PDB file of C-alpha atoms in Angstrom:
ATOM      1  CA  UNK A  23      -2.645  -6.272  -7.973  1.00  0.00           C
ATOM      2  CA  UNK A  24      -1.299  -4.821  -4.628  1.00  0.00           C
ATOM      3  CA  UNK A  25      -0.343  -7.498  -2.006  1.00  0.00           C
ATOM      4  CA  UNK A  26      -2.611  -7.653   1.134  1.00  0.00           C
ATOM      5  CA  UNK A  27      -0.802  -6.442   4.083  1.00  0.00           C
ATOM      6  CA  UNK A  28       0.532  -8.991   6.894  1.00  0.00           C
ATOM      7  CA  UNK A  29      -2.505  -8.502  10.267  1.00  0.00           C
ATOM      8  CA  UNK A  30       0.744  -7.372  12.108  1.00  0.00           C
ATOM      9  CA  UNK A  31       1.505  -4.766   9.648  1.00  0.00           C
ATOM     10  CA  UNK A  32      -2.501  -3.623   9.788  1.00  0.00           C
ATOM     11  CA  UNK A  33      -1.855  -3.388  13.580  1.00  0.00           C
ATOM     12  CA  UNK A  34       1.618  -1.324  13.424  1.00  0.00           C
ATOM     13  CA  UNK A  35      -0.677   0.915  11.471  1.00  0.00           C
ATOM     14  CA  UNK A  36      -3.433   0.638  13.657  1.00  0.00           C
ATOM     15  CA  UNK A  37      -1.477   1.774  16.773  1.00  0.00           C
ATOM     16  CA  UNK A  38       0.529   4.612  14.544  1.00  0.00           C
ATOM     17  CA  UNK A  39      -2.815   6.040  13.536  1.00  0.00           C
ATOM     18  CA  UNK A  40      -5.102   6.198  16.747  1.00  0.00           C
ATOM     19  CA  UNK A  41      -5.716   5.133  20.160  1.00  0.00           C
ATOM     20  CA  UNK A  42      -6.532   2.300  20.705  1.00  0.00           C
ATOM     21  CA  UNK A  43      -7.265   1.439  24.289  1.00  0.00           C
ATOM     22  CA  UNK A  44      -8.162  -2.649  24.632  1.00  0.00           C
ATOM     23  CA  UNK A  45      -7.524  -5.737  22.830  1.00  0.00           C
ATOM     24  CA  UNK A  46     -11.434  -5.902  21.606  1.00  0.00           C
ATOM     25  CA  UNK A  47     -11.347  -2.438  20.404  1.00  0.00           C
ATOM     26  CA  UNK A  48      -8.426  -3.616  18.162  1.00  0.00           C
ATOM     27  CA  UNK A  49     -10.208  -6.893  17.449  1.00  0.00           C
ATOM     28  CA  UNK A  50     -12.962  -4.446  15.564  1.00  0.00           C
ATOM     29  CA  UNK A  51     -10.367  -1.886  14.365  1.00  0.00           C
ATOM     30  CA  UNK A  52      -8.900  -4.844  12.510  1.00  0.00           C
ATOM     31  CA  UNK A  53     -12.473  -6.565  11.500  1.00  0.00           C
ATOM     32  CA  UNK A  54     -13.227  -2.851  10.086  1.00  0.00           C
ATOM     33  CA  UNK A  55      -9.986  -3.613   7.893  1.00  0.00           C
ATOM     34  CA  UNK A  56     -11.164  -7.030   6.645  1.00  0.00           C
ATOM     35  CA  UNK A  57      -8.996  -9.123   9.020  1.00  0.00           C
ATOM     36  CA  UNK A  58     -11.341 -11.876  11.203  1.00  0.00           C
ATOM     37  CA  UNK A  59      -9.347 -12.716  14.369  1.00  0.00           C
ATOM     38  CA  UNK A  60     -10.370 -14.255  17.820  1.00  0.00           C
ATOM     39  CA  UNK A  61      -9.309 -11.820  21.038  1.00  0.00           C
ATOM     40  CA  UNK A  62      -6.869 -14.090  21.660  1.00  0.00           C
ATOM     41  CA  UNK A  63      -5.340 -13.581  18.351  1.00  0.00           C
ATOM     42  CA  UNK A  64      -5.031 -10.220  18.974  1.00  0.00           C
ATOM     43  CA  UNK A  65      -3.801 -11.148  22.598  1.00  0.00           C
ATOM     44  CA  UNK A  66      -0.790 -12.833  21.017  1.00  0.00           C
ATOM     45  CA  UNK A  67      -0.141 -10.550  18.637  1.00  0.00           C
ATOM     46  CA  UNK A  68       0.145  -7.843  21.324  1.00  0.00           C
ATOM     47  CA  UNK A  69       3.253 -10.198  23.083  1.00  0.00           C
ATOM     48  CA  UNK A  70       4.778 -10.467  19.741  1.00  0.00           C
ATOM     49  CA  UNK A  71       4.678  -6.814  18.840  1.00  0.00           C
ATOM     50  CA  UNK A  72       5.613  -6.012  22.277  1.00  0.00           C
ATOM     51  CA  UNK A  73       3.215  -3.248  22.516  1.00  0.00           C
ATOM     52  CA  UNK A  74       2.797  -0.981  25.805  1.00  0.00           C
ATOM     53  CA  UNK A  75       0.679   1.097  26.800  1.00  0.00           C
ATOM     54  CA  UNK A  76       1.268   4.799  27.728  1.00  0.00           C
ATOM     55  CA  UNK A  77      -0.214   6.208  30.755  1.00  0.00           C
ATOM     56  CA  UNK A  78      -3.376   7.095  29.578  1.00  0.00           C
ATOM     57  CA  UNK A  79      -4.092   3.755  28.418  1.00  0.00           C
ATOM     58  CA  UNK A  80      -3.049   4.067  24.965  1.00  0.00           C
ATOM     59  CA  UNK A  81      -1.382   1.064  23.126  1.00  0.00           C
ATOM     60  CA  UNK A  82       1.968   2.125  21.504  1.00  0.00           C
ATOM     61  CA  UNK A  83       5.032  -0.081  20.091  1.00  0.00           C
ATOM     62  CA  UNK A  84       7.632  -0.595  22.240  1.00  0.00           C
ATOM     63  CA  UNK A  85      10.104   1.248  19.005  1.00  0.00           C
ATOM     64  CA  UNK A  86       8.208   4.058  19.018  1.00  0.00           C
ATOM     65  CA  UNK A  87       8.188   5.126  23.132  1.00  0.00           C
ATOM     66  CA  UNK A  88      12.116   4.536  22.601  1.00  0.00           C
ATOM     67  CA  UNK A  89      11.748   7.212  19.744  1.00  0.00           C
ATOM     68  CA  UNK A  90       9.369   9.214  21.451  1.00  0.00           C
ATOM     69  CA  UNK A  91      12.371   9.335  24.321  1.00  0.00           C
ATOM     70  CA  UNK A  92      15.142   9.583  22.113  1.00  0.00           C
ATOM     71  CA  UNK A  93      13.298  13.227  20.748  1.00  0.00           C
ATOM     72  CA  UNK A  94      11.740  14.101  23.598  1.00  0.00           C
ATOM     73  CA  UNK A  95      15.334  14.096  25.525  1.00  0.00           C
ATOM     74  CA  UNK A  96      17.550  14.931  22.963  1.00  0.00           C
ATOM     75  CA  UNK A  97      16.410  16.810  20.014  1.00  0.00           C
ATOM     76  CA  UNK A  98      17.058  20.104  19.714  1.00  0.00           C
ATOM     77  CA  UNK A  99      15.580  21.225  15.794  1.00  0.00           C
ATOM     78  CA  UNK A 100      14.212  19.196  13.033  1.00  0.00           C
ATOM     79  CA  UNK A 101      14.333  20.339   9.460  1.00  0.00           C
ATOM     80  CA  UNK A 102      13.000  18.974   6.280  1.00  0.00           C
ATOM     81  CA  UNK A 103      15.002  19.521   2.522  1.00  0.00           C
ATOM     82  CA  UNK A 104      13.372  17.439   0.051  1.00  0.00           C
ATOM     83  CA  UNK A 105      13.036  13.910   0.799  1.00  0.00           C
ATOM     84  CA  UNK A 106      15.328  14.453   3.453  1.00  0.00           C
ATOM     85  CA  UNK A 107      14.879  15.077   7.238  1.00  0.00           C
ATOM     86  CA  UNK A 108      17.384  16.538   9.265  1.00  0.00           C
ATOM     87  CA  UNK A 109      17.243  16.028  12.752  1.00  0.00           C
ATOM     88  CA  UNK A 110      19.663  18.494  14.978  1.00  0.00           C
ATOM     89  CA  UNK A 111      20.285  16.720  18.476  1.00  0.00           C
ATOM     90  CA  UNK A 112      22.432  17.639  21.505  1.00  0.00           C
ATOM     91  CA  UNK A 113      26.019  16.552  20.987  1.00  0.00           C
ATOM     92  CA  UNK A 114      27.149  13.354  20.750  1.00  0.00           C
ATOM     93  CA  UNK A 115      23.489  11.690  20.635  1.00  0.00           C
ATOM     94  CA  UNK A 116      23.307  11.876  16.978  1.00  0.00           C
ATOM     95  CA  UNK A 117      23.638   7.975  16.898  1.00  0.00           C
ATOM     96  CA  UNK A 118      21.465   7.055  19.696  1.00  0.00           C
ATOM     97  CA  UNK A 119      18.646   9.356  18.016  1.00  0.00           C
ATOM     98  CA  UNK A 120      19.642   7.728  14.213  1.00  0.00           C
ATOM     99  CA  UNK A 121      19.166   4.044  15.748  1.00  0.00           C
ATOM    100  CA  UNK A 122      16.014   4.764  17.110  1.00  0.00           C
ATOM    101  CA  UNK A 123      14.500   5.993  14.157  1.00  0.00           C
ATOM    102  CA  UNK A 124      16.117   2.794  12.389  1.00  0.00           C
ATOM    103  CA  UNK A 125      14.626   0.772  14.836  1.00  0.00           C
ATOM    104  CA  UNK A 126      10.709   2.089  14.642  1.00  0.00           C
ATOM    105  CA  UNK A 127      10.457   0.803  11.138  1.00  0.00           C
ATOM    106  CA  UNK A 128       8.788   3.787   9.913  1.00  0.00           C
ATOM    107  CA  UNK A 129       7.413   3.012   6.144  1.00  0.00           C
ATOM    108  CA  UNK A 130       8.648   4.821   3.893  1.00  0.00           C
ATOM    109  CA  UNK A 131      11.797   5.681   5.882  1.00  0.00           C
ATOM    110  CA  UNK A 132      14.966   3.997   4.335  1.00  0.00           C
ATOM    111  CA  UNK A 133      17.660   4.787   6.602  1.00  0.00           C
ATOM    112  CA  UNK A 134      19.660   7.424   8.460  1.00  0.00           C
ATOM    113  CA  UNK A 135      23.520   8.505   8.711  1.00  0.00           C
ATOM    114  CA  UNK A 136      24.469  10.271  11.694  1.00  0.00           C
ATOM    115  CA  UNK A 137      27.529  12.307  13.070  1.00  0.00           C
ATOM    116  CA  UNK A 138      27.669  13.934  16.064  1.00  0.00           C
ATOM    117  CA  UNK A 139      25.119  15.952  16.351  1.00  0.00           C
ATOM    118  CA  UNK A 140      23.122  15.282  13.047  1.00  0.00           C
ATOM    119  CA  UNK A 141      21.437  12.900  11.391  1.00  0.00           C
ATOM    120  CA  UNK A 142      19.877  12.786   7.717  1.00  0.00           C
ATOM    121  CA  UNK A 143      17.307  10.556   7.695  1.00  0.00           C
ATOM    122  CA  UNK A 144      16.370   9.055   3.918  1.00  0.00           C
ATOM    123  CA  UNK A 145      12.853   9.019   2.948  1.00  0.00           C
ATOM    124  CA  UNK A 146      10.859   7.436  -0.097  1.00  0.00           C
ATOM    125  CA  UNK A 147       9.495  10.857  -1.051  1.00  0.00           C
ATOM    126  CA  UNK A 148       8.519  14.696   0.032  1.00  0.00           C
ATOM    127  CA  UNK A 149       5.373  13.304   1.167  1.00  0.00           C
ATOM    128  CA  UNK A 150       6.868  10.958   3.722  1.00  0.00           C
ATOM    129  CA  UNK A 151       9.560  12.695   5.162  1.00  0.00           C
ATOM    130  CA  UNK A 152       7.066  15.758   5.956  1.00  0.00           C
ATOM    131  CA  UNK A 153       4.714  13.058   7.843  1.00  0.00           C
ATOM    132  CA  UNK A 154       8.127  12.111   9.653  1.00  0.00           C
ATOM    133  CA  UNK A 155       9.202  15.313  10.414  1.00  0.00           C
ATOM    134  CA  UNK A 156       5.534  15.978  11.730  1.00  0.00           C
ATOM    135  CA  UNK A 157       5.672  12.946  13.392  1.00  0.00           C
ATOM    136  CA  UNK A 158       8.990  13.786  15.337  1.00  0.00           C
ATOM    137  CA  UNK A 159       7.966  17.504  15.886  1.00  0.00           C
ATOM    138  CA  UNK A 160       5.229  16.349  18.057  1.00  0.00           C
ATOM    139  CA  UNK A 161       7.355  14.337  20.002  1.00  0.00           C
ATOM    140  CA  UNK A 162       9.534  17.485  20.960  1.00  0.00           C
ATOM    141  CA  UNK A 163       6.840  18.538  23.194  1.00  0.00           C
ATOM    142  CA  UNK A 164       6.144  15.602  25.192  1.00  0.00           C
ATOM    143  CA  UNK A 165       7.947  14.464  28.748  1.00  0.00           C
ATOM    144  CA  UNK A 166       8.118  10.816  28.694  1.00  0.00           C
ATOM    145  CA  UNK A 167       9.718   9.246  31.467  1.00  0.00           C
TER     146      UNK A 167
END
């Protein structure tokens, strides 16, 4: 039997997958997931996860705008080989780019190594690390500041 995910996980999720705009519409995005919780439940779980909110009103996690700034700013190409993504960034900001992706606790991501300019980032499968590269792709285009 699969273990039932942590509400905080369900809410990483949550934000990763949509847009969400206000605590109540979260309060029924997690009801629709099986999880019962008060709005101000949700309100402290908000604090904890330290989520922001873009512009436009979306919620996002605090890990992922660094990411989204880290590619935006610095990424030049991203590749995928396998299980494997390789992200090609301007020199020097390899490790800046390879601790933000450590830091967004992407699932299914184990790790990344990077040098100078590269950095291999480990997934758990083919699968995964062509949602990541996806994932950072569409971050190339946007002008977050």
């Amino acid at each position: 039997m699969k273990a039932r995910k942590g509400r905080q996980e369900v809410i990483r999720d949550l934000i990763r997958g949509g847009e969400i705009r206000t605590q109540s519409s979260l309060v029924q995005a997690l009801a629709d997931q099986g999880y019962s919780v008060t709005q101000a439940t949700v309100s402290r779980d908000v604090s904890d996860l330290k989520l922001e909110k873009l512009p436009g009103g979306i919620y996002i996690l605090r890990e992922d705008l660094h990411l989204m700034r880290m590619v935006s700013e610095l990424v030049l190409e991203i590749l995928q080989v396998a299980n494997f993504v390789i992200v090609k960034s301007q020199g020097g900001s390899a490790p800046v780019v390879a601790a933000a992706i450590d830091h967004a606790v992407i699932e299914g991501v184990y790790g990344s190594v990077s040098g100078d300019n590269t950095v291999l980032v480990v997934a758990d499968s083919e699968d995964t690390a062509h949602k990541l590269k996806e994932k950072l792709e569409s971050y190339l285009r946007l002008n977050i500041r």
